[in-house]
Protein backbone atom coordinates (compact mmCIF):
# COMPACT_ATOMS: atom_id res chain seq x y z
CA UNK A 1 0.00 0.00 0.00
CA UNK A 2 1.47 3.38 -1.02
CA UNK A 3 1.44 6.48 1.18
CA UNK A 4 -1.65 7.98 -0.47
CA UNK A 5 -3.65 4.79 -0.04
CA UNK A 6 -2.50 4.46 3.56
CA UNK A 7 -3.47 8.08 4.28
CA UNK A 8 -6.87 7.58 2.66
CA UNK A 9 -7.46 4.43 4.72
CA UNK A 10 -6.58 6.24 7.94
CA UNK A 11 -8.84 9.19 7.03
CA UNK A 12 -11.77 6.89 6.28
CA UNK A 13 -11.26 4.93 9.48
CA UNK A 14 -11.11 8.14 11.51
CA UNK A 15 -14.30 9.48 9.90
CA UNK A 16 -16.09 6.26 10.88
CA UNK A 17 -14.74 6.46 14.43
CA UNK A 18 -15.85 10.09 14.82
CA UNK A 19 -19.30 9.32 13.44
CA UNK A 20 -19.63 6.28 15.71
CA UNK A 21 -18.61 8.30 18.76
CA UNK A 22 -21.37 10.84 18.07
CA UNK A 23 -23.89 8.05 17.52
CA UNK A 24 -22.97 6.24 20.76
CA UNK A 25 -22.99 9.39 22.88
CA UNK A 26 -26.40 10.50 21.57
CA UNK A 27 -28.18 7.14 21.38
CA UNK A 28 -26.19 4.84 23.67
CA UNK A 29 -24.71 1.54 22.54
CA UNK A 30 -28.03 -0.26 22.12
CA UNK A 31 -29.63 2.61 20.24
CA UNK A 32 -26.72 3.16 17.86
CA UNK A 33 -27.06 1.75 14.36
CA UNK A 34 -24.21 0.86 12.03
CA UNK A 35 -26.23 2.11 9.05
CA UNK A 36 -26.52 5.52 10.69
CA UNK A 37 -22.80 5.55 11.56
CA UNK A 38 -21.90 4.74 7.96
CA UNK A 39 -24.19 7.47 6.64
CA UNK A 40 -22.73 10.09 9.00
CA UNK A 41 -19.21 9.06 7.99
CA UNK A 42 -20.09 9.29 4.30
CA UNK A 43 -19.26 5.66 3.59
CA UNK A 44 -21.28 2.63 2.54
CA UNK A 45 -22.55 0.14 5.11
CA UNK A 46 -20.32 -2.48 3.49
CA UNK A 47 -17.30 -0.22 3.97
CA UNK A 48 -18.14 0.19 7.66
CA UNK A 49 -18.08 -3.59 8.06
CA UNK A 50 -14.85 -3.80 6.08
CA UNK A 51 -13.12 -1.55 8.62
CA UNK A 52 -14.76 -2.62 11.88
CA UNK A 53 -16.98 -5.66 11.20
CA UNK A 54 -19.33 -5.08 14.16
CA UNK A 55 -20.70 -2.36 16.40
CA UNK A 56 -18.94 -4.00 19.35
CA UNK A 57 -15.56 -3.71 17.64
CA UNK A 58 -15.83 0.02 16.98
CA UNK A 59 -17.21 0.61 20.48
CA UNK A 60 -14.15 -1.09 21.98
CA UNK A 61 -11.89 0.89 19.63
CA UNK A 62 -13.38 4.23 20.72
CA UNK A 63 -13.26 3.42 24.44
CA UNK A 64 -9.70 2.14 24.13
CA UNK A 65 -8.60 5.31 22.36
CA UNK A 66 -10.22 7.60 24.94
CA UNK A 67 -8.85 5.71 27.91
CA UNK A 68 -5.39 5.54 26.33
CA UNK A 69 -5.37 9.33 26.03
CA UNK A 70 -6.51 9.75 29.64
CA UNK A 71 -3.99 7.22 30.92
CA UNK A 72 -1.14 8.92 29.10
CA UNK A 73 -2.13 12.35 30.45
CA UNK A 74 -2.26 11.12 34.05
CA UNK A 75 0.91 9.05 33.85
CA UNK A 76 2.77 12.00 32.32
CA UNK A 77 1.63 14.04 35.32
CA UNK A 78 3.24 11.71 37.87
CA UNK A 79 6.31 10.52 35.97
CA UNK A 80 8.17 13.84 35.78
CA UNK A 81 11.15 13.76 38.09
CA UNK A 82 11.59 16.27 40.91
CA UNK A 83 7.88 17.11 41.20
CA UNK A 84 6.53 17.17 44.74
CA UNK A 85 3.10 15.81 45.64
CA UNK A 86 1.32 19.14 45.30
CA UNK A 87 2.75 19.71 41.82
CA UNK A 88 1.73 16.18 40.79
CA UNK A 89 -1.80 16.65 42.09
CA UNK A 90 -2.12 19.96 40.28
CA UNK A 91 -1.00 18.37 37.02
CA UNK A 92 -3.39 15.44 37.52
CA UNK A 93 -6.33 17.77 38.20
CA UNK A 94 -5.48 20.07 35.29
CA UNK A 95 -4.97 17.30 32.74
CA UNK A 96 -8.09 15.42 33.86
CA UNK A 97 -10.27 18.52 33.62
CA UNK A 98 -8.82 19.27 30.17
CA UNK A 99 -9.78 15.74 29.10
CA UNK A 100 -13.28 15.90 30.59
CA UNK A 101 -13.99 19.34 29.11
CA UNK A 102 -13.06 17.99 25.67
CA UNK A 103 -15.25 14.90 26.21
CA UNK A 104 -18.09 16.20 28.42
CA UNK A 105 -20.64 13.53 27.45
CA UNK A 106 -18.21 10.63 27.92
CA UNK A 107 -18.44 10.16 31.74
CA UNK A 108 -22.23 10.02 31.73
CA UNK A 109 -22.22 7.70 28.73
CA UNK A 110 -19.82 5.27 30.41
CA UNK A 111 -21.83 5.25 33.65
CA UNK A 112 -25.04 4.51 31.74
CA UNK A 113 -23.43 1.76 29.71
CA UNK A 114 -21.99 0.07 32.81
CA UNK A 115 -25.38 0.11 34.54
CA UNK A 116 -27.27 -1.02 31.45
CA UNK A 117 -24.67 -3.55 30.31
CA UNK A 118 -22.48 -4.68 33.24
CA UNK A 119 -20.42 -6.91 30.95
CA UNK A 120 -18.97 -3.79 29.36
CA UNK A 121 -17.33 -2.98 32.66
CA UNK A 122 -14.72 -5.54 31.66
CA UNK A 123 -13.58 -3.23 28.84
CA UNK A 124 -12.91 -0.42 31.31
CA UNK A 125 -11.40 -2.75 33.88
CA UNK A 126 -8.97 -4.21 31.38
CA UNK A 127 -7.76 -0.73 30.42
CA UNK A 128 -7.23 0.42 34.02
CA UNK A 129 -6.01 -2.72 35.80
CA UNK A 130 -2.33 -1.96 35.13
CA UNK A 131 -2.54 1.83 35.25
CA UNK A 132 -4.57 2.34 38.44
CA UNK A 133 -2.25 0.49 40.88
CA UNK A 134 0.76 2.46 39.64
CA UNK A 135 -1.05 5.77 40.13
CA UNK A 136 -2.44 4.82 43.55
CA UNK A 137 0.86 3.44 44.82
CA UNK A 138 2.74 6.52 43.64
CA UNK A 139 0.33 8.89 45.38
CA UNK A 140 0.11 6.78 48.53
CA UNK A 141 3.90 6.70 48.85
CA UNK A 142 4.03 10.49 48.58
CA UNK A 143 1.14 10.90 51.02
CA UNK A 144 2.73 8.60 53.61
CA UNK A 145 6.07 10.38 53.33
CA UNK A 146 4.41 13.78 53.78
CA UNK A 147 2.37 12.47 56.71
CA UNK A 148 5.51 11.29 58.53
CA UNK A 149 7.03 14.73 57.94
CA UNK A 150 3.94 16.38 59.44
CA UNK A 151 2.86 18.09 56.20
CA UNK A 152 -0.19 16.02 55.28
CA UNK A 153 -3.01 14.26 57.05
CA UNK A 154 -3.13 10.48 57.04
CA UNK A 155 -4.97 10.08 53.72
CA UNK A 156 -6.01 7.07 51.68
CA UNK A 157 -4.86 7.68 48.08
CA UNK A 158 -7.88 5.77 46.76
CA UNK A 159 -10.28 8.14 48.53
CA UNK A 160 -8.21 11.08 47.32
CA UNK A 161 -8.62 9.95 43.71
CA UNK A 162 -12.37 9.51 44.21
CA UNK A 163 -12.54 13.09 45.50
CA UNK A 164 -10.57 14.42 42.51
CA UNK A 165 -12.64 12.49 39.96
CA UNK A 166 -15.91 13.58 41.59
CA UNK A 167 -14.92 17.24 41.74
CA UNK A 168 -13.72 17.23 38.13
CA UNK A 169 -16.52 15.25 36.50
CA UNK A 170 -19.69 16.34 38.27
CA UNK A 171 -20.05 19.84 36.74
CA UNK A 172 -19.78 18.44 33.22
CA UNK A 173 -22.26 15.65 33.86
CA UNK A 174 -24.67 18.17 35.41
CA UNK A 175 -23.93 21.01 32.97
CA UNK A 176 -27.52 21.44 31.68
CA UNK A 177 -28.83 21.71 35.24
CA UNK A 178 -26.01 24.02 36.37
CA UNK A 179 -26.49 26.30 33.36
CA UNK A 180 -30.24 26.40 33.94
CA UNK A 181 -29.91 27.28 37.62
CA UNK A 182 -26.92 29.60 37.27
CA UNK A 183 -27.98 31.21 33.97
CA UNK A 184 -25.33 29.83 31.65
CA UNK A 185 -22.47 29.82 34.15
CA UNK A 186 -20.60 27.11 32.22
CA UNK A 187 -21.13 28.59 28.76
CA UNK A 188 -17.65 30.12 28.80
CA UNK A 189 -15.96 26.74 28.66
CA UNK A 190 -12.36 27.99 28.81
CA UNK A 191 -13.06 30.43 31.62
CA UNK A 192 -15.03 27.88 33.64
CA UNK A 193 -12.37 25.23 33.09
CA UNK A 194 -9.59 27.41 34.47
CA UNK A 195 -11.69 28.45 37.47
CA UNK A 196 -12.55 24.83 38.13
CA UNK A 197 -8.91 23.75 38.03
CA UNK A 198 -8.01 26.35 40.65
CA UNK A 199 -11.02 25.58 42.85
CA UNK A 200 -10.52 21.82 42.79
CA UNK A 201 -6.80 22.03 43.52
CA UNK A 202 -7.42 24.33 46.49
CA UNK A 203 -10.20 22.02 47.73
CA UNK A 204 -7.90 18.99 47.60
CA UNK A 205 -5.10 20.88 49.34
CA UNK A 206 -7.47 21.85 52.17
CA UNK A 207 -8.40 18.19 52.51
CA UNK A 208 -4.87 16.80 52.81
CA UNK A 209 -2.79 19.56 54.41
CA UNK A 210 -2.25 19.61 58.17
GROMACS .gro file of C-alpha atoms in nm:
model
  210
    1UNK     CA    1   0.000   0.000   0.000
    2UNK     CA    2   0.147   0.338  -0.102
    3UNK     CA    3   0.144   0.648   0.118
    4UNK     CA    4  -0.165   0.798  -0.047
    5UNK     CA    5  -0.365   0.479  -0.004
    6UNK     CA    6  -0.250   0.446   0.356
    7UNK     CA    7  -0.347   0.808   0.428
    8UNK     CA    8  -0.687   0.758   0.266
    9UNK     CA    9  -0.746   0.443   0.472
   10UNK     CA   10  -0.658   0.624   0.794
   11UNK     CA   11  -0.884   0.919   0.703
   12UNK     CA   12  -1.177   0.689   0.628
   13UNK     CA   13  -1.126   0.493   0.948
   14UNK     CA   14  -1.111   0.814   1.151
   15UNK     CA   15  -1.430   0.948   0.990
   16UNK     CA   16  -1.609   0.626   1.088
   17UNK     CA   17  -1.474   0.646   1.443
   18UNK     CA   18  -1.585   1.009   1.482
   19UNK     CA   19  -1.930   0.932   1.344
   20UNK     CA   20  -1.963   0.628   1.571
   21UNK     CA   21  -1.861   0.830   1.876
   22UNK     CA   22  -2.137   1.084   1.807
   23UNK     CA   23  -2.389   0.805   1.752
   24UNK     CA   24  -2.297   0.624   2.076
   25UNK     CA   25  -2.299   0.939   2.288
   26UNK     CA   26  -2.640   1.050   2.157
   27UNK     CA   27  -2.818   0.714   2.138
   28UNK     CA   28  -2.619   0.484   2.367
   29UNK     CA   29  -2.471   0.154   2.254
   30UNK     CA   30  -2.803  -0.026   2.212
   31UNK     CA   31  -2.963   0.261   2.024
   32UNK     CA   32  -2.672   0.316   1.786
   33UNK     CA   33  -2.706   0.175   1.436
   34UNK     CA   34  -2.421   0.086   1.203
   35UNK     CA   35  -2.623   0.211   0.905
   36UNK     CA   36  -2.652   0.552   1.069
   37UNK     CA   37  -2.280   0.555   1.156
   38UNK     CA   38  -2.190   0.474   0.796
   39UNK     CA   39  -2.419   0.747   0.664
   40UNK     CA   40  -2.273   1.009   0.900
   41UNK     CA   41  -1.921   0.906   0.799
   42UNK     CA   42  -2.009   0.929   0.430
   43UNK     CA   43  -1.926   0.566   0.359
   44UNK     CA   44  -2.128   0.263   0.254
   45UNK     CA   45  -2.255   0.014   0.511
   46UNK     CA   46  -2.032  -0.248   0.349
   47UNK     CA   47  -1.730  -0.022   0.397
   48UNK     CA   48  -1.814   0.019   0.766
   49UNK     CA   49  -1.808  -0.359   0.806
   50UNK     CA   50  -1.485  -0.380   0.608
   51UNK     CA   51  -1.312  -0.155   0.862
   52UNK     CA   52  -1.476  -0.262   1.188
   53UNK     CA   53  -1.698  -0.566   1.120
   54UNK     CA   54  -1.933  -0.508   1.416
   55UNK     CA   55  -2.070  -0.236   1.640
   56UNK     CA   56  -1.894  -0.400   1.935
   57UNK     CA   57  -1.556  -0.371   1.764
   58UNK     CA   58  -1.583   0.002   1.698
   59UNK     CA   59  -1.721   0.061   2.048
   60UNK     CA   60  -1.415  -0.109   2.198
   61UNK     CA   61  -1.189   0.089   1.963
   62UNK     CA   62  -1.338   0.423   2.072
   63UNK     CA   63  -1.326   0.342   2.444
   64UNK     CA   64  -0.970   0.214   2.413
   65UNK     CA   65  -0.860   0.531   2.236
   66UNK     CA   66  -1.022   0.760   2.494
   67UNK     CA   67  -0.885   0.571   2.791
   68UNK     CA   68  -0.539   0.554   2.633
   69UNK     CA   69  -0.537   0.933   2.603
   70UNK     CA   70  -0.651   0.975   2.964
   71UNK     CA   71  -0.399   0.722   3.092
   72UNK     CA   72  -0.114   0.892   2.910
   73UNK     CA   73  -0.213   1.235   3.045
   74UNK     CA   74  -0.226   1.112   3.405
   75UNK     CA   75   0.091   0.905   3.385
   76UNK     CA   76   0.277   1.200   3.232
   77UNK     CA   77   0.163   1.404   3.532
   78UNK     CA   78   0.324   1.171   3.787
   79UNK     CA   79   0.631   1.052   3.597
   80UNK     CA   80   0.817   1.384   3.578
   81UNK     CA   81   1.115   1.376   3.809
   82UNK     CA   82   1.159   1.627   4.091
   83UNK     CA   83   0.788   1.711   4.120
   84UNK     CA   84   0.653   1.717   4.474
   85UNK     CA   85   0.310   1.581   4.564
   86UNK     CA   86   0.132   1.914   4.530
   87UNK     CA   87   0.275   1.971   4.182
   88UNK     CA   88   0.173   1.618   4.079
   89UNK     CA   89  -0.180   1.665   4.209
   90UNK     CA   90  -0.212   1.996   4.028
   91UNK     CA   91  -0.100   1.837   3.702
   92UNK     CA   92  -0.339   1.544   3.752
   93UNK     CA   93  -0.633   1.777   3.820
   94UNK     CA   94  -0.548   2.007   3.529
   95UNK     CA   95  -0.497   1.730   3.274
   96UNK     CA   96  -0.809   1.542   3.386
   97UNK     CA   97  -1.027   1.852   3.362
   98UNK     CA   98  -0.882   1.927   3.017
   99UNK     CA   99  -0.978   1.574   2.910
  100UNK     CA  100  -1.328   1.590   3.059
  101UNK     CA  101  -1.399   1.934   2.911
  102UNK     CA  102  -1.306   1.799   2.567
  103UNK     CA  103  -1.525   1.490   2.621
  104UNK     CA  104  -1.809   1.620   2.842
  105UNK     CA  105  -2.064   1.353   2.745
  106UNK     CA  106  -1.821   1.063   2.792
  107UNK     CA  107  -1.844   1.016   3.174
  108UNK     CA  108  -2.223   1.002   3.173
  109UNK     CA  109  -2.222   0.770   2.873
  110UNK     CA  110  -1.982   0.527   3.041
  111UNK     CA  111  -2.183   0.525   3.365
  112UNK     CA  112  -2.504   0.451   3.174
  113UNK     CA  113  -2.343   0.176   2.971
  114UNK     CA  114  -2.199   0.007   3.281
  115UNK     CA  115  -2.538   0.011   3.454
  116UNK     CA  116  -2.727  -0.102   3.145
  117UNK     CA  117  -2.467  -0.355   3.031
  118UNK     CA  118  -2.248  -0.468   3.324
  119UNK     CA  119  -2.042  -0.691   3.095
  120UNK     CA  120  -1.897  -0.379   2.936
  121UNK     CA  121  -1.733  -0.298   3.266
  122UNK     CA  122  -1.472  -0.554   3.166
  123UNK     CA  123  -1.358  -0.323   2.884
  124UNK     CA  124  -1.291  -0.042   3.131
  125UNK     CA  125  -1.140  -0.275   3.388
  126UNK     CA  126  -0.897  -0.421   3.138
  127UNK     CA  127  -0.776  -0.073   3.042
  128UNK     CA  128  -0.723   0.042   3.402
  129UNK     CA  129  -0.601  -0.272   3.580
  130UNK     CA  130  -0.233  -0.196   3.513
  131UNK     CA  131  -0.254   0.183   3.525
  132UNK     CA  132  -0.457   0.234   3.844
  133UNK     CA  133  -0.225   0.049   4.088
  134UNK     CA  134   0.076   0.246   3.964
  135UNK     CA  135  -0.105   0.577   4.013
  136UNK     CA  136  -0.244   0.482   4.355
  137UNK     CA  137   0.086   0.344   4.482
  138UNK     CA  138   0.274   0.652   4.364
  139UNK     CA  139   0.033   0.889   4.538
  140UNK     CA  140   0.011   0.678   4.853
  141UNK     CA  141   0.390   0.670   4.885
  142UNK     CA  142   0.403   1.049   4.858
  143UNK     CA  143   0.114   1.090   5.102
  144UNK     CA  144   0.273   0.860   5.361
  145UNK     CA  145   0.607   1.038   5.333
  146UNK     CA  146   0.441   1.378   5.378
  147UNK     CA  147   0.237   1.247   5.671
  148UNK     CA  148   0.551   1.129   5.853
  149UNK     CA  149   0.703   1.473   5.794
  150UNK     CA  150   0.394   1.638   5.944
  151UNK     CA  151   0.286   1.809   5.620
  152UNK     CA  152  -0.019   1.602   5.528
  153UNK     CA  153  -0.301   1.426   5.705
  154UNK     CA  154  -0.313   1.048   5.704
  155UNK     CA  155  -0.497   1.008   5.372
  156UNK     CA  156  -0.601   0.707   5.168
  157UNK     CA  157  -0.486   0.768   4.808
  158UNK     CA  158  -0.788   0.577   4.676
  159UNK     CA  159  -1.028   0.814   4.853
  160UNK     CA  160  -0.821   1.108   4.732
  161UNK     CA  161  -0.862   0.995   4.371
  162UNK     CA  162  -1.237   0.951   4.421
  163UNK     CA  163  -1.254   1.309   4.550
  164UNK     CA  164  -1.057   1.442   4.251
  165UNK     CA  165  -1.264   1.249   3.996
  166UNK     CA  166  -1.591   1.358   4.159
  167UNK     CA  167  -1.492   1.724   4.174
  168UNK     CA  168  -1.372   1.723   3.813
  169UNK     CA  169  -1.652   1.525   3.650
  170UNK     CA  170  -1.969   1.634   3.827
  171UNK     CA  171  -2.005   1.984   3.674
  172UNK     CA  172  -1.978   1.844   3.322
  173UNK     CA  173  -2.226   1.565   3.386
  174UNK     CA  174  -2.467   1.817   3.541
  175UNK     CA  175  -2.393   2.101   3.297
  176UNK     CA  176  -2.752   2.144   3.168
  177UNK     CA  177  -2.883   2.171   3.524
  178UNK     CA  178  -2.601   2.402   3.637
  179UNK     CA  179  -2.649   2.630   3.336
  180UNK     CA  180  -3.024   2.640   3.394
  181UNK     CA  181  -2.991   2.728   3.762
  182UNK     CA  182  -2.692   2.960   3.727
  183UNK     CA  183  -2.798   3.121   3.397
  184UNK     CA  184  -2.533   2.983   3.165
  185UNK     CA  185  -2.247   2.982   3.415
  186UNK     CA  186  -2.060   2.711   3.222
  187UNK     CA  187  -2.113   2.859   2.876
  188UNK     CA  188  -1.765   3.012   2.880
  189UNK     CA  189  -1.596   2.674   2.866
  190UNK     CA  190  -1.236   2.799   2.881
  191UNK     CA  191  -1.306   3.043   3.162
  192UNK     CA  192  -1.503   2.788   3.364
  193UNK     CA  193  -1.237   2.523   3.309
  194UNK     CA  194  -0.959   2.741   3.447
  195UNK     CA  195  -1.169   2.845   3.747
  196UNK     CA  196  -1.255   2.483   3.813
  197UNK     CA  197  -0.891   2.375   3.803
  198UNK     CA  198  -0.801   2.635   4.065
  199UNK     CA  199  -1.102   2.558   4.285
  200UNK     CA  200  -1.052   2.182   4.279
  201UNK     CA  201  -0.680   2.203   4.352
  202UNK     CA  202  -0.742   2.433   4.649
  203UNK     CA  203  -1.020   2.202   4.773
  204UNK     CA  204  -0.790   1.899   4.760
  205UNK     CA  205  -0.510   2.088   4.934
  206UNK     CA  206  -0.747   2.185   5.217
  207UNK     CA  207  -0.840   1.819   5.251
  208UNK     CA  208  -0.487   1.680   5.281
  209UNK     CA  209  -0.279   1.956   5.441
  210UNK     CA  210  -0.225   1.961   5.817
   0.00000   0.00000   0.00000
